[in-house]
mmCIF file of C-alpha atoms in Angstrom:
data_model
loop_
_atom_site.group_PDB
_atom_site.id
_atom_site.type_symbol
_atom_site.label_atom_id
_atom_site.label_comp_id
_atom_site.label_asym_id
_atom_site.label_seq_id
_atom_site.Cartn_x
_atom_site.Cartn_y
_atom_site.Cartn_z
ATOM 1 C CA MET A 554 -25.251 20.882 -38.085
ATOM 2 C CA LYS A 555 -27.217 21.160 -34.640
ATOM 3 C CA LYS A 556 -30.441 22.111 -36.386
ATOM 4 C CA PHE A 557 -29.966 19.104 -38.719
ATOM 5 C CA LEU A 558 -29.543 16.749 -36.079
ATOM 6 C CA LEU A 559 -32.564 18.113 -34.233
ATOM 7 C CA LEU A 560 -34.607 17.808 -37.415
ATOM 8 C CA MET A 561 -33.659 14.174 -37.835
ATOM 9 C CA ALA A 562 -34.308 13.574 -34.235
ATOM 10 C CA ALA A 563 -37.882 14.993 -34.696
ATOM 11 C CA VAL A 564 -38.357 12.823 -37.953
ATOM 12 C CA PHE A 565 -37.122 9.653 -36.104
ATOM 13 C CA ALA A 566 -39.445 10.372 -33.179
ATOM 14 C CA PHE A 567 -42.412 10.849 -35.508
ATOM 15 C CA GLY A 568 -41.699 7.724 -37.521
ATOM 16 C CA ASN A 569 -41.720 5.761 -34.244
ATOM 17 C CA GLU A 570 -45.012 6.977 -33.067
ATOM 18 C CA ASN A 571 -47.401 4.110 -32.055
ATOM 19 C CA LEU A 572 -50.251 3.144 -34.155
ATOM 20 C CA LEU A 573 -53.394 5.066 -32.744
ATOM 21 C CA VAL A 574 -56.573 3.033 -32.826
ATOM 22 C CA SER A 575 -59.781 4.738 -31.778
ATOM 23 C CA ALA A 576 -63.247 3.249 -31.035
ATOM 24 C CA GLY A 577 -66.634 3.940 -29.507
ATOM 25 C CA GLY A 578 -66.781 3.215 -25.885
ATOM 26 C CA GLY A 579 -68.869 0.274 -26.156
ATOM 27 C CA TYR A 580 -65.953 -1.315 -27.900
ATOM 28 C CA LYS A 581 -63.306 -0.478 -25.407
ATOM 29 C CA LYS A 582 -62.996 -3.918 -23.848
ATOM 30 C CA ILE A 583 -62.541 -5.591 -27.331
ATOM 31 C CA VAL A 584 -59.944 -3.153 -28.572
ATOM 32 C CA GLU A 585 -58.038 -3.489 -25.162
ATOM 33 C CA ALA A 586 -58.128 -7.217 -25.342
ATOM 34 C CA VAL A 587 -56.804 -7.374 -28.913
ATOM 35 C CA ALA A 588 -54.156 -4.545 -27.955
ATOM 36 C CA GLN A 589 -53.077 -6.705 -24.887
ATOM 37 C CA ASN A 590 -52.424 -9.770 -27.117
ATOM 38 C CA LEU A 591 -50.199 -7.642 -29.475
ATOM 39 C CA LYS A 592 -48.315 -6.231 -26.398
ATOM 40 C CA LYS A 593 -47.493 -9.893 -25.334
ATOM 41 C CA ASP A 594 -45.863 -10.118 -28.976
ATOM 42 C CA GLY A 595 -43.850 -6.961 -28.427
ATOM 43 C CA VAL A 596 -46.255 -4.685 -30.288
ATOM 44 C CA ASN A 597 -47.446 -1.436 -28.569
ATOM 45 C CA ILE A 598 -50.465 0.400 -29.979
ATOM 46 C CA ASP A 599 -52.145 3.466 -28.410
ATOM 47 C CA THR A 600 -55.874 3.579 -27.948
ATOM 48 C CA SER A 601 -58.607 6.297 -27.491
ATOM 49 C CA PHE A 602 -62.350 5.982 -26.854
ATOM 50 C CA ALA A 603 -65.075 8.461 -27.600
ATOM 51 C CA ASN A 604 -68.370 8.668 -29.488
ATOM 52 C CA ILE A 605 -68.116 7.994 -33.169
ATOM 53 C CA LYS A 606 -68.639 11.727 -33.999
ATOM 54 C CA ALA A 607 -65.833 12.763 -31.954
ATOM 55 C CA ILE A 608 -63.646 9.980 -33.412
ATOM 56 C CA MET A 609 -64.410 11.113 -36.998
ATOM 57 C CA ALA A 610 -63.597 14.769 -36.156
ATOM 58 C CA GLN A 611 -60.102 13.746 -34.771
ATOM 59 C CA ALA A 612 -59.640 11.432 -37.854
ATOM 60 C CA LYS A 613 -60.292 14.321 -40.247
ATOM 61 C CA GLU A 614 -57.369 16.077 -38.450
ATOM 62 C CA GLY A 615 -55.109 13.141 -39.076
ATOM 63 C CA LYS A 616 -55.176 12.120 -35.298
ATOM 64 C CA THR A 617 -56.075 8.339 -35.648
ATOM 65 C CA ASP A 618 -55.042 5.458 -37.786
ATOM 66 C CA VAL A 619 -57.785 2.902 -37.356
ATOM 67 C CA ILE A 620 -61.374 3.191 -36.160
ATOM 68 C CA VAL A 621 -63.402 0.481 -34.810
ATOM 69 C CA GLY A 622 -67.035 1.247 -34.938
ATOM 70 C CA ASP A 623 -70.322 0.925 -36.737
ATOM 71 C CA GLU A 624 -70.141 0.143 -40.453
ATOM 72 C CA ASP A 625 -73.101 2.281 -41.364
ATOM 73 C CA PHE A 626 -71.659 5.301 -39.683
ATOM 74 C CA LEU A 627 -67.995 4.951 -41.374
ATOM 75 C CA LYS A 628 -69.341 4.107 -44.699
ATOM 76 C CA LYS A 629 -71.545 7.242 -44.766
ATOM 77 C CA SER A 630 -68.500 9.390 -43.593
ATOM 78 C CA ASP A 631 -66.192 11.393 -46.017
ATOM 79 C CA LEU A 632 -63.019 9.861 -44.321
ATOM 80 C CA LYS A 633 -60.512 8.262 -46.672
ATOM 81 C CA ILE A 634 -60.736 4.681 -45.662
ATOM 82 C CA THR A 635 -58.529 2.136 -47.533
ATOM 83 C CA GLU A 636 -59.602 -1.128 -46.059
ATOM 84 C CA TYR A 637 -62.566 -2.462 -43.823
ATOM 85 C CA VAL A 638 -62.210 -5.516 -41.597
ATOM 86 C CA ASN A 639 -65.364 -7.050 -40.582
ATOM 87 C CA LEU A 640 -65.470 -8.148 -36.928
ATOM 88 C CA GLY A 641 -69.109 -9.235 -36.709
ATOM 89 C CA SER A 642 -72.542 -7.944 -35.561
ATOM 90 C CA GLY A 643 -73.349 -6.521 -32.166
ATOM 91 C CA ALA A 644 -76.683 -6.938 -30.258
ATOM 92 C CA LEU A 645 -78.643 -4.484 -28.586
ATOM 93 C CA VAL A 646 -79.679 -5.313 -24.951
ATOM 94 C CA LEU A 647 -81.859 -3.935 -22.084
ATOM 95 C CA ALA A 648 -79.969 -4.220 -18.835
ATOM 96 C CA ILE A 649 -82.068 -4.065 -15.705
ATOM 97 C CA LYS A 650 -80.708 -3.153 -12.331
ATOM 98 C CA LYS A 651 -81.198 -5.311 -9.314
ATOM 99 C CA GLY A 652 -84.410 -5.205 -7.536
ATOM 100 C CA VAL A 653 -86.401 -4.402 -10.679
ATOM 101 C CA LYS A 654 -88.344 -7.184 -12.316
ATOM 102 C CA ILE A 655 -89.379 -6.944 -15.960
ATOM 103 C CA GLU A 656 -89.412 -9.808 -18.614
ATOM 104 C CA LYS A 657 -90.814 -8.274 -21.728
ATOM 105 C CA VAL A 658 -90.022 -5.043 -23.499
ATOM 106 C CA ASP A 659 -93.530 -4.120 -23.104
ATOM 107 C CA GLU A 660 -93.054 -3.641 -19.692
ATOM 108 C CA LEU A 661 -90.725 -0.835 -20.092
ATOM 109 C CA LYS A 662 -93.716 1.366 -19.957
ATOM 110 C CA THR A 663 -93.640 0.503 -16.061
ATOM 111 C CA LEU A 664 -90.212 1.886 -15.299
ATOM 112 C CA SER A 665 -89.554 5.370 -13.850
ATOM 113 C CA ARG A 666 -86.069 6.165 -15.651
ATOM 114 C CA ILE A 667 -84.346 4.215 -18.593
ATOM 115 C CA ALA A 668 -80.892 5.383 -19.887
ATOM 116 C CA MET A 669 -79.712 5.217 -23.382
ATOM 117 C CA PRO A 670 -76.580 6.449 -25.367
ATOM 118 C CA ASP A 671 -76.884 9.565 -27.504
ATOM 119 C CA ALA A 672 -78.937 8.611 -30.492
ATOM 120 C CA ALA A 673 -77.044 11.164 -32.889
ATOM 121 C CA LYS A 674 -73.471 10.155 -31.871
ATOM 122 C CA THR A 675 -73.495 6.399 -30.921
ATOM 123 C CA VAL A 676 -74.232 3.090 -32.532
ATOM 124 C CA TYR A 677 -76.359 1.601 -29.804
ATOM 125 C CA GLY A 678 -78.339 5.001 -28.970
ATOM 126 C CA LYS A 679 -79.218 5.105 -32.836
ATOM 127 C CA ARG A 680 -80.342 1.238 -32.492
ATOM 128 C CA ALA A 681 -82.265 1.822 -29.245
ATOM 129 C CA SER A 682 -84.155 4.738 -30.969
ATOM 130 C CA GLU A 683 -84.994 2.705 -34.159
ATOM 131 C CA PHE A 684 -86.287 -0.174 -31.554
ATOM 132 C CA MET A 685 -88.506 2.149 -29.669
ATOM 133 C CA GLN A 686 -89.967 3.474 -32.893
ATOM 134 C CA LYS A 687 -90.640 0.096 -34.494
ATOM 135 C CA ALA A 688 -92.081 -1.275 -31.271
ATOM 136 C CA ASN A 689 -94.327 1.805 -30.890
ATOM 137 C CA LEU A 690 -92.822 2.806 -27.750
ATOM 138 C CA SER A 691 -91.232 6.213 -28.390
ATOM 139 C CA GLY A 692 -94.198 8.267 -27.229
ATOM 140 C CA GLU A 693 -94.852 6.429 -23.909
ATOM 141 C CA LEU A 694 -91.033 6.363 -22.999
ATOM 142 C CA LYS A 695 -90.213 9.750 -24.133
ATOM 143 C CA ASP A 696 -90.357 11.404 -20.636
ATOM 144 C CA LYS A 697 -88.734 8.418 -18.999
ATOM 145 C CA ILE A 698 -85.568 8.430 -21.212
ATOM 146 C CA LEU A 699 -82.091 9.719 -19.931
ATOM 147 C CA ALA A 700 -79.810 10.256 -22.717
ATOM 148 C CA VAL A 701 -76.032 9.976 -21.820
ATOM 149 C CA ALA A 702 -72.824 10.111 -23.526
ATOM 150 C CA GLY A 703 -72.420 6.411 -24.375
ATOM 151 C CA VAL A 704 -72.749 2.777 -23.285
ATOM 152 C CA PRO A 705 -70.390 2.864 -20.580
ATOM 153 C CA GLN A 706 -72.137 5.790 -18.960
ATOM 154 C CA VAL A 707 -75.371 3.846 -19.234
ATOM 155 C CA VAL A 708 -73.916 0.954 -17.334
ATOM 156 C CA THR A 709 -72.648 3.346 -14.632
ATOM 157 C CA TYR A 710 -76.064 4.830 -14.181
ATOM 158 C CA ILE A 711 -77.684 1.320 -13.933
ATOM 159 C CA LEU A 712 -74.915 0.044 -11.269
ATOM 160 C CA ASN A 713 -75.313 3.141 -9.500
ATOM 161 C CA GLY A 714 -79.096 2.721 -9.192
ATOM 162 C CA GLU A 715 -79.885 6.065 -10.824
ATOM 163 C CA VAL A 716 -82.004 4.474 -13.412
ATOM 164 C CA ASP A 717 -84.197 1.265 -13.750
ATOM 165 C CA ALA A 718 -82.815 0.120 -16.948
ATOM 166 C CA GLY A 719 -80.705 1.045 -19.904
ATOM 167 C CA PHE A 720 -79.850 0.213 -23.397
ATOM 168 C CA ILE A 721 -76.435 -1.086 -23.890
ATOM 169 C CA ASN A 722 -74.560 -3.726 -26.205
ATOM 170 C CA GLN A 723 -73.740 -7.378 -25.448
ATOM 171 C CA THR A 724 -70.068 -6.536 -25.068
ATOM 172 C CA GLU A 725 -70.903 -4.545 -21.909
ATOM 173 C CA LEU A 726 -73.567 -7.090 -20.810
ATOM 174 C CA ASN A 727 -71.039 -9.984 -20.967
ATOM 175 C CA ALA A 728 -68.392 -7.717 -19.097
ATOM 176 C CA HIS A 729 -70.984 -6.941 -16.275
ATOM 177 C CA LYS A 730 -73.736 -9.770 -16.225
ATOM 178 C CA ASP A 731 -73.382 -10.627 -12.596
ATOM 179 C CA GLU A 732 -73.883 -7.078 -11.549
ATOM 180 C CA PHE A 733 -77.210 -6.473 -13.368
ATOM 181 C CA GLY A 734 -80.514 -7.880 -11.979
ATOM 182 C CA SER A 735 -81.531 -9.134 -15.540
ATOM 183 C CA PHE A 736 -81.469 -8.391 -19.192
ATOM 184 C CA ILE A 737 -83.547 -8.588 -22.209
ATOM 185 C CA LEU A 738 -82.072 -9.354 -25.657
ATOM 186 C CA ILE A 739 -83.840 -6.933 -28.211
ATOM 187 C CA ASP A 740 -85.414 -8.639 -31.164
ATOM 188 C CA LYS A 741 -82.999 -8.020 -34.099
ATOM 189 C CA ALA A 742 -85.960 -7.412 -36.377
ATOM 190 C CA LEU A 743 -86.674 -4.227 -34.550
ATOM 191 C CA TYR A 744 -83.377 -2.439 -35.315
ATOM 192 C CA ALA A 745 -80.885 -2.226 -38.345
ATOM 193 C CA PRO A 746 -77.926 -4.580 -38.087
ATOM 194 C CA ALA A 747 -75.106 -3.203 -36.026
ATOM 195 C CA ASN A 748 -72.168 -4.459 -38.251
ATOM 196 C CA ILE A 749 -68.896 -3.756 -36.478
ATOM 197 C CA VAL A 750 -65.735 -3.209 -38.598
ATOM 198 C CA ALA A 751 -62.283 -1.810 -38.256
ATOM 199 C CA ALA A 752 -61.581 0.925 -40.841
ATOM 200 C CA LYS A 753 -58.064 1.450 -41.892
ATOM 201 C CA LEU A 754 -57.452 5.204 -42.706
ATOM 202 C CA GLU A 755 -55.293 6.482 -45.466
ATOM 203 C CA GLY A 756 -51.832 6.778 -44.205
ATOM 204 C CA CYS A 757 -52.053 3.997 -41.665
ATOM 205 C CA GLU A 758 -49.433 2.198 -43.725
ATOM 206 C CA LYS A 759 -46.697 4.688 -42.903
ATOM 207 C CA LYS A 760 -46.828 3.353 -39.251
ATOM 208 C CA ALA A 761 -44.739 0.282 -38.746
ATOM 209 C CA ASP A 762 -47.322 -1.563 -36.897
ATOM 210 C CA CYS A 763 -50.339 -0.899 -39.216
ATOM 211 C CA GLU A 764 -50.406 -4.250 -41.039
ATOM 212 C CA LYS A 765 -49.598 -6.055 -37.737
ATOM 213 C CA PHE A 766 -52.657 -4.642 -36.013
ATOM 214 C CA ILE A 767 -54.909 -5.310 -39.207
ATOM 215 C CA ASN A 768 -53.776 -8.851 -39.258
ATOM 216 C CA GLU A 769 -54.293 -9.376 -35.582
ATOM 217 C CA LEU A 770 -57.808 -8.332 -36.087
ATOM 218 C CA LYS A 771 -58.278 -11.325 -38.610
ATOM 219 C CA SER A 772 -56.520 -13.695 -36.287
ATOM 220 C CA GLU A 773 -58.072 -16.764 -34.643
ATOM 221 C CA ARG A 774 -57.436 -15.355 -31.144
ATOM 222 C CA SER A 775 -59.041 -12.046 -31.914
ATOM 223 C CA LYS A 776 -62.126 -13.995 -33.334
ATOM 224 C CA GLU A 777 -62.379 -15.530 -29.926
ATOM 225 C CA ILE A 778 -62.336 -12.219 -28.205
ATOM 226 C CA TYR A 779 -65.278 -11.042 -30.366
ATOM 227 C CA ALA A 780 -67.252 -13.924 -29.451
ATOM 228 C CA LYS A 781 -66.526 -13.670 -25.713
ATOM 229 C CA PHE A 782 -67.904 -10.187 -25.931
ATOM 230 C CA GLY A 783 -71.008 -10.786 -27.903
ATOM 231 C CA ILE A 784 -69.740 -9.841 -31.377
ATOM 232 C CA ARG A 785 -70.504 -12.726 -33.899
#
């Protein structure tokens, strides 16, 4: 009887695990804002943030329920995704530290050090690499580039003055605009669209709050969050 009660307690605890939503670091503020609105309604979800490859590895082990990230990365994966919710498109931005003056991307060649997210593991690292290739800047900037883990790390390097500029997304730009010296929006013709989606993984519906979260992503108050952080 004791073993049976322990087993039932374990099943009950498992069944009441919070929904886990994972996202690339560049979307942390968006996911946290959506989660905060849900919390006001009495719905608690857990969140985790990493590069998309690390998130995919966790998902294959059944350790996440929803992934917010780049549609291109997710649709090329072998994850069992049952639904996509489109959040909008992100924008690639060059953020420049205070005290450095450049107005055009051609002037990148005059800088000493430029940070960018990992091109193989992050959405905006990939887009930054595409931009440099299409703008014929890859060769000239090769020795100036400092590759870091993700967009939040790029922001840190800029704000600490360790680099002159860095490639980030508009979400982080909007969050730190007053802390940068200036910024340049990269021409969207020079990189593939960064379509941002929430991918609902197979098994998500077993969690009590799965549909509540998916519906929240489609709500008007969530759309206001996306717009605030530069996702349109």
